[in-house]
Coordinates of C-alpha atoms in Angstrom, one line a residue:
M1 CA -23.8 4.3 -48.4
F2 CA -24.2 1.2 -45.9
S3 CA -27.3 -0.5 -44.8
P4 CA -27.8 -0.9 -41.1
G5 CA -26.3 -4.4 -41.4
G6 CA -23.0 -2.9 -42.7
S7 CA -23.3 -4.0 -46.3
P8 CA -23.1 -1.5 -49.2
R9 CA -26.5 -0.4 -50.5
T10 CA -27.4 -1.5 -54.0
N11 CA -26.6 1.8 -55.7
C12 CA -23.4 2.2 -53.9
Q13 CA -21.9 -1.1 -54.6
L14 CA -19.9 0.0 -57.6
L15 CA -18.3 2.9 -55.7
Y16 CA -17.6 0.5 -52.7
Q17 CA -15.9 -2.0 -55.0
H18 CA -13.8 0.9 -56.5
I19 CA -12.7 2.1 -53.1
Q20 CA -12.0 -1.5 -52.0
E21 CA -9.4 -1.7 -54.8
L22 CA -7.6 1.4 -53.6
T23 CA -5.0 1.4 -50.8
S24 CA -5.3 3.8 -48.0
N25 CA -2.3 5.6 -49.5
D26 CA -4.1 6.0 -52.9
L27 CA -7.0 7.5 -51.0
R28 CA -4.8 9.9 -49.3
K29 CA -3.1 11.0 -52.5
R30 CA -6.4 11.6 -54.3
K31 CA -7.6 13.7 -51.3
T32 CA -4.4 15.7 -51.3
A33 CA -4.7 16.3 -55.1
A34 CA -8.3 17.5 -54.7
E35 CA -7.3 19.9 -51.9
R36 CA -4.4 21.3 -54.0
S37 CA -6.7 21.8 -56.9
M38 CA -9.1 23.8 -54.7
I39 CA -6.3 26.0 -53.6
R40 CA -5.1 26.5 -57.2
L41 CA -8.5 27.3 -58.4
G42 CA -9.1 29.6 -55.5
I43 CA -12.1 27.7 -54.2
T44 CA -12.3 29.4 -50.9
F45 CA -14.6 31.2 -48.3
N46 CA -13.8 33.9 -45.8
V47 CA -14.3 33.4 -42.1
Y48 CA -15.2 36.6 -40.1
G49 CA -13.1 37.1 -37.0
E50 CA -10.4 34.5 -37.7
Q51 CA -7.0 35.4 -36.3
E52 CA -5.0 33.4 -38.7
G53 CA -6.4 34.9 -41.9
T54 CA -9.9 35.4 -43.4
E55 CA -9.6 33.1 -46.5
R56 CA -9.5 29.3 -46.4
I57 CA -10.6 26.3 -48.5
I58 CA -13.6 24.3 -47.4
P59 CA -12.6 20.9 -46.5
F60 CA -13.7 18.4 -49.2
D61 CA -14.2 14.7 -48.8
I62 CA -13.7 12.8 -52.0
L63 CA -16.2 10.0 -51.2
P64 CA -19.5 11.1 -52.7
R65 CA -22.9 10.9 -51.1
I66 CA -25.3 8.9 -53.3
I67 CA -29.0 9.4 -53.4
Q68 CA -31.2 7.1 -55.3
G69 CA -33.2 8.6 -58.2
E70 CA -36.6 7.7 -57.0
H71 CA -35.8 9.2 -53.6
W72 CA -34.7 12.4 -55.5
S73 CA -37.8 12.6 -57.6
W74 CA -39.8 12.7 -54.4
I75 CA -37.5 15.3 -52.9
S76 CA -37.6 17.5 -56.0
K77 CA -41.4 17.3 -56.1
G78 CA -41.6 18.4 -52.4
L79 CA -39.2 21.3 -53.0
K80 CA -41.1 22.7 -55.9
Q81 CA -44.3 22.5 -53.8
R82 CA -42.6 24.3 -51.0
I83 CA -41.1 27.1 -53.1
I84 CA -44.6 27.8 -54.8
A85 CA -46.2 28.1 -51.4
L86 CA -43.4 30.3 -50.0
N87 CA -43.6 32.6 -53.0
M88 CA -47.4 32.9 -52.6
F89 CA -46.9 33.7 -48.9
I90 CA -44.4 36.4 -49.6
D91 CA -46.6 38.0 -52.2
D92 CA -49.6 37.8 -49.9
I93 CA -47.7 39.3 -47.0
Y94 CA -46.8 42.4 -49.0
H95 CA -50.2 42.7 -50.5
D96 CA -53.6 41.5 -49.1
Q97 CA -52.3 39.5 -46.0
K98 CA -55.1 37.1 -46.3
I99 CA -53.3 34.4 -44.5
L100 CA -53.1 36.6 -41.5
K101 CA -56.6 37.8 -41.8
D102 CA -57.7 34.1 -41.8
G103 CA -55.7 33.4 -38.7
V104 CA -53.4 30.7 -40.3
I105 CA -50.3 32.6 -39.0
P106 CA -50.5 35.0 -36.1
E107 CA -50.2 38.5 -37.3
H108 CA -47.7 39.5 -34.5
V109 CA -45.3 36.8 -35.7
V110 CA -45.0 38.5 -39.1
R111 CA -45.0 42.1 -37.8
S112 CA -42.3 41.3 -35.3
A113 CA -40.0 39.7 -37.7
S114 CA -36.8 41.6 -38.2
S115 CA -36.9 40.5 -41.8
F116 CA -40.3 42.0 -42.5
R117 CA -39.9 45.1 -44.7
P118 CA -42.7 47.6 -44.6
Q119 CA -41.0 49.4 -47.5
C120 CA -41.8 46.4 -49.8
V121 CA -45.6 46.5 -49.1
G122 CA -47.2 46.8 -52.6
L123 CA -44.1 45.8 -54.6
N124 CA -44.9 43.8 -57.7
P125 CA -41.8 41.9 -58.7
P126 CA -41.6 40.7 -62.4
H127 CA -43.9 37.8 -63.1
G128 CA -45.0 37.7 -59.4
I129 CA -41.8 35.9 -58.5
W130 CA -40.1 36.9 -55.3
C131 CA -37.8 33.9 -54.3
H132 CA -35.7 33.3 -57.5
I133 CA -33.0 31.3 -55.8
T134 CA -33.5 29.2 -52.7
G135 CA -31.3 26.8 -50.8
T136 CA -33.4 24.5 -48.6
D137 CA -31.5 22.5 -45.9
L138 CA -32.7 18.9 -45.5
V139 CA -31.8 16.2 -42.9
R140 CA -32.4 12.6 -42.9
D141 CA -33.5 11.2 -39.5
G142 CA -33.1 7.7 -38.1
D143 CA -36.5 6.7 -39.7
G144 CA -34.9 7.2 -43.2
E145 CA -37.2 10.2 -44.1
F146 CA -35.9 13.5 -45.3
Y147 CA -37.1 16.5 -43.2
V148 CA -36.8 20.3 -44.0
L149 CA -34.6 21.9 -41.5
E150 CA -34.4 25.4 -42.8
D151 CA -35.4 27.6 -45.8
N152 CA -32.8 30.0 -47.1
L153 CA -34.2 32.7 -49.3
R154 CA -32.2 35.8 -48.8
C155 CA -28.7 35.1 -50.3
P156 CA -28.2 31.2 -50.1
S157 CA -24.7 30.3 -50.7
G158 CA -22.9 27.0 -51.5
V159 CA -23.8 26.3 -55.1
S160 CA -20.4 27.1 -56.4
Y161 CA -18.9 24.4 -54.2
V162 CA -21.5 22.0 -55.7
L163 CA -20.2 22.7 -59.2
Q164 CA -16.5 22.8 -58.3
N165 CA -16.9 19.6 -56.1
R166 CA -18.2 17.8 -59.2
Q167 CA -15.3 18.9 -61.4
L168 CA -12.9 17.6 -58.7
M169 CA -14.7 14.3 -58.5
K170 CA -14.5 13.9 -62.2
Q171 CA -10.7 14.3 -61.8
T172 CA -10.7 11.9 -58.8
F173 CA -12.9 9.1 -60.1
P174 CA -13.0 9.6 -63.9
G175 CA -14.2 6.1 -64.6
L176 CA -17.1 6.0 -62.2
F177 CA -19.4 8.7 -63.6
E178 CA -20.5 7.0 -66.7
A179 CA -20.9 3.6 -65.1
Q180 CA -23.1 5.2 -62.3
F181 CA -25.2 7.3 -64.5
V182 CA -24.7 10.4 -62.3
R183 CA -27.2 13.1 -63.1
P184 CA -25.2 16.3 -64.3
V185 CA -25.2 19.6 -62.5
D186 CA -23.2 21.4 -65.2
D187 CA -26.2 23.4 -66.5
Y188 CA -26.9 25.4 -63.2
C189 CA -25.4 28.6 -64.4
S190 CA -27.2 28.3 -67.7
Q191 CA -30.5 27.8 -65.8
L192 CA -29.7 30.7 -63.5
L193 CA -28.9 33.0 -66.4
D194 CA -32.2 32.1 -68.2
A195 CA -34.1 32.9 -65.0
L196 CA -32.4 36.3 -64.6
N197 CA -33.0 37.2 -68.3
Y198 CA -36.7 36.3 -67.8
L199 CA -37.0 39.0 -65.2
A200 CA -35.9 41.8 -67.5
P201 CA -38.4 44.3 -68.8
E202 CA -40.1 42.8 -71.9
H203 CA -39.0 45.5 -74.3
I204 CA -35.3 44.7 -73.6
E205 CA -34.0 42.3 -76.3
K206 CA -30.6 41.6 -74.8
P207 CA -30.8 42.2 -71.0
Q208 CA -27.7 43.4 -69.3
V209 CA -27.3 41.1 -66.2
A210 CA -24.7 41.5 -63.4
V211 CA -23.9 40.0 -60.1
L212 CA -24.0 42.6 -57.2
S213 CA -21.5 41.7 -54.5
P214 CA -20.6 43.4 -51.2
G215 CA -17.0 42.9 -52.0
I216 CA -13.9 40.8 -51.4
Y217 CA -14.4 40.6 -47.6
N218 CA -17.8 38.9 -47.9
S219 CA -17.7 35.2 -46.9
A220 CA -19.1 34.2 -50.2
Y221 CA -17.1 36.4 -52.5
F222 CA -15.5 33.4 -54.2
E223 CA -19.1 32.2 -55.2
H224 CA -20.1 35.7 -56.4
S225 CA -17.1 35.8 -58.7
F226 CA -17.5 32.3 -59.8
L227 CA -21.1 32.6 -60.8
A228 CA -20.5 35.8 -62.6
Q229 CA -17.6 34.3 -64.6
Q230 CA -19.6 31.2 -65.4
M231 CA -22.6 33.1 -66.6
G232 CA -20.4 35.5 -68.6
V233 CA -21.8 38.6 -66.9
E234 CA -20.3 41.5 -65.0
L235 CA -19.4 41.3 -61.2
V236 CA -20.1 44.6 -59.7
E237 CA -20.2 46.3 -56.3
G238 CA -22.4 49.1 -55.1
R239 CA -19.7 51.6 -55.9
D240 CA -19.7 50.5 -59.6
L241 CA -23.4 51.5 -60.0
V242 CA -25.4 54.7 -60.1
V243 CA -29.0 55.5 -60.5
R244 CA -30.1 58.4 -63.0
D245 CA -33.7 59.2 -63.6
R246 CA -34.8 55.9 -61.9
R247 CA -32.6 53.8 -64.1
V248 CA -29.5 51.8 -63.0
Y249 CA -26.1 52.2 -64.9
A250 CA -22.7 50.6 -64.5
R251 CA -19.7 52.9 -64.6
T252 CA -17.3 51.8 -67.2
T253 CA -14.2 53.1 -69.0
K254 CA -16.5 54.0 -71.9
G255 CA -19.2 55.8 -69.9
L256 CA -22.4 54.7 -68.2
R257 CA -24.0 51.4 -69.3
S258 CA -27.5 50.4 -68.4
V259 CA -28.1 47.4 -66.1
D260 CA -31.4 45.5 -66.4
V261 CA -31.2 42.6 -64.0
L262 CA -29.0 42.3 -60.7
Y263 CA -28.5 39.0 -59.0
R264 CA -27.8 40.8 -55.7
R265 CA -25.8 39.0 -52.9
I266 CA -26.4 42.0 -50.6
D267 CA -29.0 41.8 -47.8
D268 CA -32.0 44.1 -47.8
D269 CA -30.6 46.2 -45.1
F270 CA -27.7 47.3 -47.1
I271 CA -29.0 47.5 -50.7
D272 CA -30.2 51.1 -50.8
P273 CA -29.3 53.6 -48.0
Q274 CA -32.3 55.8 -49.2
A275 CA -34.7 52.9 -48.5
F276 CA -33.1 50.9 -45.8
R277 CA -30.0 51.4 -43.5
K278 CA -28.9 54.9 -44.0
D279 CA -25.4 54.1 -43.0
S280 CA -24.8 51.4 -45.7
M281 CA -21.8 51.9 -47.9
L282 CA -22.4 48.7 -49.9
G283 CA -25.5 49.5 -51.7
V284 CA -26.8 51.7 -54.5
P285 CA -28.6 55.0 -53.5
G286 CA -31.9 55.1 -55.3
I287 CA -32.0 51.5 -56.6
M288 CA -35.3 50.8 -54.9
D289 CA -36.9 53.7 -56.8
A290 CA -35.6 52.1 -60.1
Y291 CA -37.0 48.7 -58.9
R292 CA -40.4 50.2 -58.2
A293 CA -40.5 51.8 -61.6
G294 CA -39.8 48.5 -63.2
N295 CA -36.4 49.7 -64.7
V296 CA -34.3 47.1 -63.1
A297 CA -35.1 43.6 -61.6
L298 CA -33.6 42.2 -58.6
A299 CA -33.1 38.6 -57.6
N300 CA -34.1 37.7 -55.0
A301 CA -36.7 40.3 -54.6
P302 CA -36.3 42.8 -51.7
G303 CA -38.5 41.6 -48.7
T304 CA -38.0 38.0 -49.5
G305 CA -36.2 37.4 -46.2
I306 CA -39.6 37.3 -44.3
A307 CA -39.8 33.6 -45.4
D308 CA -36.3 33.1 -44.1
D309 CA -37.3 33.7 -40.5
K310 CA -37.1 30.4 -38.5
V311 CA -40.3 31.1 -36.6
I312 CA -42.1 31.7 -40.0
Y313 CA -40.6 28.2 -41.0
A314 CA -42.6 26.5 -38.4
Y315 CA -45.8 27.6 -40.4
V316 CA -44.7 26.5 -43.9
P317 CA -46.8 23.2 -43.8
D318 CA -49.8 25.4 -43.0
M319 CA -49.0 27.6 -45.8
I320 CA -48.9 24.8 -48.2
K321 CA -52.3 23.6 -47.0
Y322 CA -53.7 27.2 -47.1
Y323 CA -52.5 28.2 -50.6
L324 CA -52.4 24.9 -52.4
S325 CA -54.9 22.7 -50.5
E326 CA -52.3 20.0 -50.3
D327 CA -50.3 18.3 -47.5
A328 CA -46.6 19.1 -47.4
I329 CA -44.7 16.4 -49.3
L330 CA -41.4 17.1 -47.4
P331 CA -42.2 17.5 -43.6
N332 CA -40.7 20.0 -41.3
V333 CA -38.6 18.9 -38.3
P334 CA -41.0 19.2 -35.4
T335 CA -40.6 22.7 -34.2
F336 CA -41.7 24.6 -31.0
V337 CA -42.1 28.3 -31.3
C338 CA -41.2 30.0 -28.0
W339 CA -43.6 33.0 -28.3
D340 CA -46.3 30.4 -27.4
D341 CA -46.4 30.1 -23.6
K342 CA -47.3 26.4 -23.7
Q343 CA -44.5 25.5 -26.2
R344 CA -42.1 27.7 -24.4
D345 CA -42.7 25.9 -21.1
H346 CA -42.1 22.6 -22.9
V347 CA -38.8 23.9 -24.4
I348 CA -37.6 25.2 -21.1
K349 CA -38.5 22.0 -19.3
N350 CA -36.7 19.9 -21.9
I351 CA -33.9 22.2 -22.9
A352 CA -31.2 19.5 -22.4
E353 CA -32.7 17.5 -25.1
M354 CA -33.4 20.4 -27.6
V355 CA -31.7 22.2 -30.3
V356 CA -32.5 25.9 -29.8
K357 CA -32.1 28.4 -32.6
P358 CA -32.4 32.2 -32.9
A359 CA -34.8 33.3 -35.6
N360 CA -32.4 35.1 -37.9
E361 CA -28.9 33.8 -37.3
S362 CA -27.1 31.7 -39.9
G363 CA -23.9 29.7 -40.2
G364 CA -24.7 27.7 -37.0
Y365 CA -24.1 30.8 -34.8
G366 CA -26.1 31.6 -31.7
M367 CA -27.7 28.1 -31.3
L368 CA -27.7 25.6 -28.5
I369 CA -27.4 21.9 -29.0
G370 CA -28.9 20.8 -25.7
P371 CA -27.3 17.3 -25.3
R372 CA -23.8 18.7 -26.0
A373 CA -24.1 21.8 -23.8
S374 CA -23.3 22.3 -20.2
K375 CA -25.8 23.2 -17.4
E376 CA -24.5 26.8 -17.5
E377 CA -25.2 27.0 -21.2
H378 CA -28.7 25.6 -20.6
A379 CA -29.4 28.3 -18.0
K380 CA -28.1 30.9 -20.2
F381 CA -30.4 30.0 -23.1
V382 CA -33.4 29.7 -20.8
D383 CA -32.7 33.4 -19.8
L384 CA -32.4 34.3 -23.5
I385 CA -35.6 32.7 -24.4
K386 CA -37.5 34.3 -21.5
A387 CA -36.0 37.7 -22.3
N388 CA -37.0 37.6 -26.0
P389 CA -39.3 34.4 -26.7
R390 CA -40.3 35.6 -30.2
N391 CA -36.7 35.2 -31.3
Y392 CA -36.3 31.6 -30.5
I393 CA -37.5 28.2 -31.8
A394 CA -36.6 24.6 -30.6
Q395 CA -36.5 21.4 -32.2
P396 CA -35.7 17.9 -30.9
T397 CA -32.3 16.6 -31.5
L398 CA -32.5 14.3 -34.5
S399 CA -30.4 11.2 -35.2
L400 CA -28.9 12.8 -38.3
S401 CA -27.8 10.3 -41.1
R402 CA -24.0 9.7 -41.3
A403 CA -21.8 9.2 -44.4
P404 CA -18.4 7.7 -44.6
V405 CA -15.5 10.3 -44.5
I406 CA -11.8 9.7 -45.0
I407 CA -10.1 10.4 -41.7
D408 CA -6.3 9.9 -41.8
D409 CA -5.9 6.5 -43.4
H410 CA -9.3 5.0 -42.8
L411 CA -13.1 5.7 -43.1
E412 CA -15.2 7.0 -40.3
G413 CA -18.9 8.1 -40.2
R414 CA -19.8 11.7 -39.9
H415 CA -23.2 13.5 -39.7
V416 CA -24.3 15.2 -42.9
D417 CA -27.1 17.4 -44.2
L418 CA -28.1 18.4 -47.7
R419 CA -28.7 21.8 -49.3
P420 CA -30.5 21.6 -52.7
F421 CA -30.7 24.7 -54.8
I422 CA -33.9 25.7 -56.5
I423 CA -34.3 28.3 -59.3
Y424 CA -37.7 30.0 -59.9
G425 CA -37.8 31.5 -63.3
R426 CA -40.1 30.6 -66.2
D427 CA -40.2 27.2 -64.7
I428 CA -38.9 25.8 -61.3
Y429 CA -35.7 24.0 -61.7
V430 CA -34.1 21.9 -58.8
L431 CA -30.4 21.2 -59.2
P432 CA -30.0 17.4 -59.0
G433 CA -28.3 16.6 -55.7
G434 CA -27.1 19.7 -53.9
L435 CA -24.4 20.5 -51.4
T436 CA -23.8 17.8 -48.9
R437 CA -22.4 19.4 -45.8
V438 CA -20.3 17.3 -43.3
A439 CA -19.7 17.8 -39.6
L440 CA -16.1 16.8 -39.6
R441 CA -15.6 16.9 -35.8
K442 CA -16.4 13.4 -34.5
G443 CA -19.9 13.4 -33.0
S444 CA -20.6 17.0 -34.0
L445 CA -24.0 18.0 -35.5
V446 CA -22.8 21.4 -36.9
V447 CA -22.1 21.2 -40.5
N448 CA -21.4 24.9 -41.3
S449 CA -18.2 25.5 -43.1
S450 CA -17.6 28.5 -40.8
Q451 CA -17.5 26.1 -37.8
G452 CA -15.3 23.4 -39.1
G453 CA -17.7 21.7 -41.5
G454 CA -16.8 20.2 -44.9
S455 CA -18.5 19.2 -48.0
K456 CA -19.0 16.3 -50.4
D457 CA -20.2 15.8 -53.8
T458 CA -23.7 14.5 -54.0
W459 CA -24.7 11.9 -56.7
V460 CA -28.2 11.3 -57.8
V461 CA -28.1 8.0 -59.6

């Protein structure tokens, strides 16, 4: 919002002037009103293991983050390039594995990935699309450039907060939207439904689409119900579905009704106990047989999580070069893979300066932020890395950009990241803006809502 000299940037001047006209009491009242709306509307998420209750609202800051349109055009172009390459990678891995045979990615890195699913070898998802919905985490470093921090291709969450944050902002600052020419986000659910319909077997004129949720105790249950309601489709759980003759049906009060497309928010491991984890009580027995027969489409396709592995992430620029003969438009954060002896030695030697992450954790769990950690924690992570080097990557600690946040009766800077959402259907659609996540604890770099992070609306102007 502010230039290094402390003056508001050109595209933020209108917002700045508006805030200047408000008293600290006005800001507090608007913030309180927004939080009450979130409670009234049930905009919540669940936190596993919390003693004081499982459900809470995600803290929302009413000052938006503003991204200039020309910057966004470049980001959007880079995200589309990345998604195309990732989709080609997944398809290649479950078919010819040319990228492994050509030595671009070491074969053992893929074979040892916990998200690699041998059961998915030879699968042919509709139209060759595996990653229908992706949330890509971006950070902006001190050099002003956006970097890709992570790719989330399994069940990325957060888009419901983007849509609800926008509605709250329209209530909070109704006069600013038209004057700022903020790009709308309202058609996300329409774009999502179009992409899901596109996956249905061609002979189905009116596909039956549903959102498949693990149930009310899942951390993102609000989002599952919100998206189903906004798209006007059924929200179902595994126990609501049954497979007969390799076709999927929903149990209704009027009997069985066929289901053609499922936006599944259940991980691969739990979606079908006959194909994956046998102890799963969340999935639908036999659904993978129906999927292989082409009688039901699943978004994202099973097996997509291989591109979600943080070690695989390190090779995405190489994928883009290999499949598209292009340089990556959006660079990765420099990343060290600990399976490599030389890189591992570098990480261990410099662990006090590194951010260390396990390959398949999410929500900010299981990671080490070297500069904020104790010597005992450094030693613990050195042992963890040595015990299972394939499972860890490390990145230098970046000077994440900050955005002003209302703290009590004044503004303070807090670190932020950005999760844009991309839908891959007939075309590739990038939602303008995305979820700006805020590390609300002073000095913290952890933006995850499960660890005290909040959110902001993101305006592309």
